Amino acid sequence: MLLPILAAALLTGCTPKVPLQAAPAATDTACADVVVNLPEEVAGQLSRETDAQGTAAWGSPDSTVLMRCGVEVPGPTTARCIGVSGVDWVIDDSRQPLMTYTTYGREPAVEVFVNEDPDDGGISGSSVLAALSDAIGGSIEATGGCTDPAELLTTEAPVAPAG
């Protein structure tokens, strides 16, 4: 699923719109709120027009940042999860330097692809997430979030009964 989206985005040098595939829940009204509130610039990259509902892109001539709202909500996971400006994100770094960040504890979920390869015009994922957090946090209510590892360490272990 990821490769067709990225391949389409990389072929946009000659077209005015970035072709993206809408996520299954892209028609959710919260996704419309997110898109309306997105910044024109993300980490120094200007926004680009896309051809699918609930999507956005930044960067030119190739899109450095792609966003889709309405993706499947991630369940409990052991993947790394970080909080950036009040929004929690699950990180998929399996295709480094292309990083995938998915909101955690919000429905609908938002997925962001960031090219972090500095040799290919890539940018910092944390800068991207910070720029998008206001639009997402102000549009989609948090119903959960990352578990702080410190909380796991301070939880008392069950004690076996004597005897």
PDB file of C-alpha atoms in Angstrom:
ATOM      1  CA  MET A   1       0.000   0.000   0.000  1.00  0.00           C
ATOM      2  CA  LEU A   2       2.802   2.416   0.874  1.00  0.00           C
ATOM      3  CA  LEU A   3       4.830   1.930  -2.313  1.00  0.00           C
ATOM      4  CA  PRO A   4       2.052   2.953  -4.763  1.00  0.00           C
ATOM      5  CA  ILE A   5       1.419   6.103  -2.743  1.00  0.00           C
ATOM      6  CA  LEU A   6       5.087   7.053  -2.718  1.00  0.00           C
ATOM      7  CA  ALA A   7       5.667   6.122  -6.348  1.00  0.00           C
ATOM      8  CA  ALA A   8       2.745   8.298  -7.384  1.00  0.00           C
ATOM      9  CA  ALA A   9       4.023  11.168  -5.292  1.00  0.00           C
ATOM     10  CA  LEU A  10       7.508  10.952  -6.776  1.00  0.00           C
ATOM     11  CA  LEU A  11       6.111  11.207 -10.305  1.00  0.00           C
ATOM     12  CA  THR A  12       4.499  14.578  -9.659  1.00  0.00           C
ATOM     13  CA  GLY A  13       7.301  16.754 -11.032  1.00  0.00           C
ATOM     14  CA  CYS A  14       5.307  17.364 -14.235  1.00  0.00           C
ATOM     15  CA  THR A  15       1.804  17.523 -12.769  1.00  0.00           C
ATOM     16  CA  PRO A  16       0.227  20.268 -10.702  1.00  0.00           C
ATOM     17  CA  LYS A  17      -1.427  17.902  -8.195  1.00  0.00           C
ATOM     18  CA  VAL A  18       0.150  15.210  -6.049  1.00  0.00           C
ATOM     19  CA  PRO A  19      -1.759  11.969  -6.720  1.00  0.00           C
ATOM     20  CA  LEU A  20      -2.549  10.198  -3.455  1.00  0.00           C
ATOM     21  CA  GLN A  21      -4.958   7.476  -2.421  1.00  0.00           C
ATOM     22  CA  ALA A  22      -7.607   8.501   0.097  1.00  0.00           C
ATOM     23  CA  ALA A  23      -7.668   6.513   3.329  1.00  0.00           C
ATOM     24  CA  PRO A  24     -10.752   4.394   4.139  1.00  0.00           C
ATOM     25  CA  ALA A  25     -12.215   6.950   6.592  1.00  0.00           C
ATOM     26  CA  ALA A  26     -11.109  10.082   4.698  1.00  0.00           C
ATOM     27  CA  THR A  27     -14.717  11.313   4.543  1.00  0.00           C
ATOM     28  CA  ASP A  28     -14.910  11.615   8.339  1.00  0.00           C
ATOM     29  CA  THR A  29     -15.737  15.234   9.229  1.00  0.00           C
ATOM     30  CA  ALA A  30     -12.726  15.328  11.568  1.00  0.00           C
ATOM     31  CA  CYS A  31     -10.482  14.744   8.534  1.00  0.00           C
ATOM     32  CA  ALA A  32     -12.072  17.726   6.796  1.00  0.00           C
ATOM     33  CA  ASP A  33     -11.311  19.797   9.911  1.00  0.00           C
ATOM     34  CA  VAL A  34      -7.682  18.619   9.891  1.00  0.00           C
ATOM     35  CA  VAL A  35      -7.194  19.483   6.212  1.00  0.00           C
ATOM     36  CA  VAL A  36      -8.772  22.931   6.574  1.00  0.00           C
ATOM     37  CA  ASN A  37      -6.459  23.743   9.498  1.00  0.00           C
ATOM     38  CA  LEU A  38      -3.187  22.488   8.003  1.00  0.00           C
ATOM     39  CA  PRO A  39      -0.311  24.962   7.678  1.00  0.00           C
ATOM     40  CA  GLU A  40       0.804  26.253   4.280  1.00  0.00           C
ATOM     41  CA  GLU A  41       4.406  25.486   5.203  1.00  0.00           C
ATOM     42  CA  VAL A  42       5.833  22.494   7.062  1.00  0.00           C
ATOM     43  CA  ALA A  43       9.495  22.483   8.082  1.00  0.00           C
ATOM     44  CA  GLY A  44      10.342  24.910   5.295  1.00  0.00           C
ATOM     45  CA  GLN A  45       8.356  22.978   2.668  1.00  0.00           C
ATOM     46  CA  LEU A  46       5.418  24.655   0.893  1.00  0.00           C
ATOM     47  CA  SER A  47       2.103  22.847   0.547  1.00  0.00           C
ATOM     48  CA  ARG A  48       1.148  21.142  -2.700  1.00  0.00           C
ATOM     49  CA  GLU A  49      -2.316  20.401  -4.014  1.00  0.00           C
ATOM     50  CA  THR A  50      -3.402  16.756  -3.846  1.00  0.00           C
ATOM     51  CA  ASP A  51      -6.109  14.874  -5.718  1.00  0.00           C
ATOM     52  CA  ALA A  52      -7.664  12.850  -2.885  1.00  0.00           C
ATOM     53  CA  GLN A  53      -9.919  13.736   0.021  1.00  0.00           C
ATOM     54  CA  GLY A  54      -8.291  13.926   3.451  1.00  0.00           C
ATOM     55  CA  THR A  55      -4.752  14.194   2.074  1.00  0.00           C
ATOM     56  CA  ALA A  56      -1.991  16.792   1.972  1.00  0.00           C
ATOM     57  CA  ALA A  57       1.565  17.133   0.684  1.00  0.00           C
ATOM     58  CA  TRP A  58       4.467  19.508   1.162  1.00  0.00           C
ATOM     59  CA  GLY A  59       7.720  19.926  -0.748  1.00  0.00           C
ATOM     60  CA  SER A  60       8.714  20.594  -4.315  1.00  0.00           C
ATOM     61  CA  PRO A  61       9.491  19.330  -6.872  1.00  0.00           C
ATOM     62  CA  ASP A  62       9.090  15.964  -5.123  1.00  0.00           C
ATOM     63  CA  SER A  63       6.867  15.748  -2.100  1.00  0.00           C
ATOM     64  CA  THR A  64       8.954  15.429   1.033  1.00  0.00           C
ATOM     65  CA  VAL A  65       5.929  15.103   3.346  1.00  0.00           C
ATOM     66  CA  LEU A  66       2.692  13.244   2.598  1.00  0.00           C
ATOM     67  CA  MET A  67      -0.316  13.052   4.921  1.00  0.00           C
ATOM     68  CA  ARG A  68      -3.486  10.949   4.885  1.00  0.00           C
ATOM     69  CA  CYS A  69      -6.302  11.285   7.383  1.00  0.00           C
ATOM     70  CA  GLY A  70      -8.696   8.411   8.017  1.00  0.00           C
ATOM     71  CA  VAL A  71      -6.251   5.512   8.129  1.00  0.00           C
ATOM     72  CA  GLU A  72      -6.810   2.493  10.339  1.00  0.00           C
ATOM     73  CA  VAL A  73      -6.515   3.369  14.029  1.00  0.00           C
ATOM     74  CA  PRO A  74      -3.511   1.556  15.524  1.00  0.00           C
ATOM     75  CA  GLY A  75      -4.237  -0.734  18.433  1.00  0.00           C
ATOM     76  CA  PRO A  76      -1.937  -1.508  21.333  1.00  0.00           C
ATOM     77  CA  THR A  77       1.611  -1.819  20.060  1.00  0.00           C
ATOM     78  CA  THR A  78       5.164  -2.322  21.193  1.00  0.00           C
ATOM     79  CA  ALA A  79       6.382   0.078  18.478  1.00  0.00           C
ATOM     80  CA  ARG A  80       8.057   3.266  19.605  1.00  0.00           C
ATOM     81  CA  CYS A  81       5.534   5.965  20.469  1.00  0.00           C
ATOM     82  CA  ILE A  82       6.356   9.627  21.048  1.00  0.00           C
ATOM     83  CA  GLY A  83       4.433  12.735  22.023  1.00  0.00           C
ATOM     84  CA  VAL A  84       4.965  15.904  19.993  1.00  0.00           C
ATOM     85  CA  SER A  85       3.111  19.100  20.938  1.00  0.00           C
ATOM     86  CA  GLY A  86       0.272  17.212  22.591  1.00  0.00           C
ATOM     87  CA  VAL A  87      -0.214  14.575  19.861  1.00  0.00           C
ATOM     88  CA  ASP A  88       1.068  11.008  20.256  1.00  0.00           C
ATOM     89  CA  TRP A  89       2.608   9.222  17.264  1.00  0.00           C
ATOM     90  CA  VAL A  90       3.565   5.599  16.586  1.00  0.00           C
ATOM     91  CA  ILE A  91       6.793   5.402  14.574  1.00  0.00           C
ATOM     92  CA  ASP A  92       7.460   2.932  11.766  1.00  0.00           C
ATOM     93  CA  ASP A  93      11.112   3.163  10.762  1.00  0.00           C
ATOM     94  CA  SER A  94      11.204  -0.113   8.799  1.00  0.00           C
ATOM     95  CA  ARG A  95      11.872   1.766   5.537  1.00  0.00           C
ATOM     96  CA  GLN A  96      14.414   4.321   6.756  1.00  0.00           C
ATOM     97  CA  PRO A  97      15.063   7.038   5.732  1.00  0.00           C
ATOM     98  CA  LEU A  98      11.372   7.081   4.776  1.00  0.00           C
ATOM     99  CA  MET A  99       9.569   7.319   8.090  1.00  0.00           C
ATOM    100  CA  THR A 100       5.895   6.682   8.756  1.00  0.00           C
ATOM    101  CA  TYR A 101       4.202   8.326  11.728  1.00  0.00           C
ATOM    102  CA  THR A 102       0.623   7.437  12.730  1.00  0.00           C
ATOM    103  CA  THR A 103      -1.370   9.240  15.396  1.00  0.00           C
ATOM    104  CA  TYR A 104      -2.078   7.135  18.453  1.00  0.00           C
ATOM    105  CA  GLY A 105      -5.151   7.478  20.637  1.00  0.00           C
ATOM    106  CA  ARG A 106      -7.167   9.491  18.086  1.00  0.00           C
ATOM    107  CA  GLU A 107      -9.949   8.439  15.747  1.00  0.00           C
ATOM    108  CA  PRO A 108      -9.764   8.842  12.838  1.00  0.00           C
ATOM    109  CA  ALA A 109      -6.021   8.287  12.689  1.00  0.00           C
ATOM    110  CA  VAL A 110      -3.617  10.389  10.622  1.00  0.00           C
ATOM    111  CA  GLU A 111      -0.630   8.926   8.806  1.00  0.00           C
ATOM    112  CA  VAL A 112       2.366  11.034   7.794  1.00  0.00           C
ATOM    113  CA  PHE A 113       5.207   9.921   5.521  1.00  0.00           C
ATOM    114  CA  VAL A 114       8.435  11.895   5.834  1.00  0.00           C
ATOM    115  CA  ASN A 115      11.551  11.601   3.709  1.00  0.00           C
ATOM    116  CA  GLU A 116      14.311  12.088   6.275  1.00  0.00           C
ATOM    117  CA  ASP A 117      17.223  11.449   3.869  1.00  0.00           C
ATOM    118  CA  PRO A 118      19.355  14.634   3.983  1.00  0.00           C
ATOM    119  CA  ASP A 119      21.077  13.617   0.730  1.00  0.00           C
ATOM    120  CA  ASP A 120      17.689  13.562  -1.019  1.00  0.00           C
ATOM    121  CA  GLY A 121      16.275  16.835   0.347  1.00  0.00           C
ATOM    122  CA  GLY A 122      14.780  15.101   3.374  1.00  0.00           C
ATOM    123  CA  ILE A 123      13.778  16.875   6.570  1.00  0.00           C
ATOM    124  CA  SER A 124      13.383  16.166  10.270  1.00  0.00           C
ATOM    125  CA  GLY A 125      10.310  14.160  11.186  1.00  0.00           C
ATOM    126  CA  SER A 126      10.030  15.884  14.544  1.00  0.00           C
ATOM    127  CA  SER A 127       9.831  19.275  12.801  1.00  0.00           C
ATOM    128  CA  VAL A 128       7.055  17.958  10.569  1.00  0.00           C
ATOM    129  CA  LEU A 129       5.071  16.497  13.479  1.00  0.00           C
ATOM    130  CA  ALA A 130       5.403  19.713  15.478  1.00  0.00           C
ATOM    131  CA  ALA A 131       4.043  21.699  12.508  1.00  0.00           C
ATOM    132  CA  LEU A 132       1.057  19.363  12.055  1.00  0.00           C
ATOM    133  CA  SER A 133       0.147  18.830  15.705  1.00  0.00           C
ATOM    134  CA  ASP A 134      -2.010  21.959  16.105  1.00  0.00           C
ATOM    135  CA  ALA A 135      -4.225  21.039  13.148  1.00  0.00           C
ATOM    136  CA  ILE A 136      -4.563  17.437  14.273  1.00  0.00           C
ATOM    137  CA  GLY A 137      -4.839  18.059  18.008  1.00  0.00           C
ATOM    138  CA  GLY A 138      -7.420  20.801  17.474  1.00  0.00           C
ATOM    139  CA  SER A 139      -9.531  18.658  15.146  1.00  0.00           C
ATOM    140  CA  ILE A 140      -9.414  15.117  16.528  1.00  0.00           C
ATOM    141  CA  GLU A 141      -9.953  14.514  20.227  1.00  0.00           C
ATOM    142  CA  ALA A 142      -7.490  12.279  22.064  1.00  0.00           C
ATOM    143  CA  THR A 143      -9.091   9.208  23.623  1.00  0.00           C
ATOM    144  CA  GLY A 144      -5.804   7.548  24.582  1.00  0.00           C
ATOM    145  CA  GLY A 145      -2.095   7.930  24.189  1.00  0.00           C
ATOM    146  CA  CYS A 146       1.373   6.526  24.543  1.00  0.00           C
ATOM    147  CA  THR A 147       2.286   4.807  27.767  1.00  0.00           C
ATOM    148  CA  ASP A 148       5.160   6.513  29.537  1.00  0.00           C
ATOM    149  CA  PRO A 149       7.874   3.892  30.192  1.00  0.00           C
ATOM    150  CA  ALA A 150       8.427   5.465  33.619  1.00  0.00           C
ATOM    151  CA  GLU A 151       4.861   4.470  34.533  1.00  0.00           C
ATOM    152  CA  LEU A 152       5.668   0.852  33.774  1.00  0.00           C
ATOM    153  CA  LEU A 153       8.712   0.957  36.042  1.00  0.00           C
ATOM    154  CA  THR A 154       6.826   2.429  38.983  1.00  0.00           C
ATOM    155  CA  THR A 155       3.930  -0.033  38.856  1.00  0.00           C
ATOM    156  CA  GLU A 156       4.131  -2.364  41.797  1.00  0.00           C
ATOM    157  CA  ALA A 157       4.677  -5.989  40.882  1.00  0.00           C
ATOM    158  CA  PRO A 158       2.141  -8.464  42.239  1.00  0.00           C
ATOM    159  CA  VAL A 159       3.284 -10.200  45.387  1.00  0.00           C
ATOM    160  CA  ALA A 160       2.831 -13.963  45.656  1.00  0.00           C
ATOM    161  CA  PRO A 161       0.823 -15.056  48.653  1.00  0.00           C
ATOM    162  CA  ALA A 162       2.859 -16.496  51.517  1.00  0.00           C
ATOM    163  CA  GLY A 163       2.644 -20.077  52.248  1.00  0.00           C
TER     164      GLY A 163
END
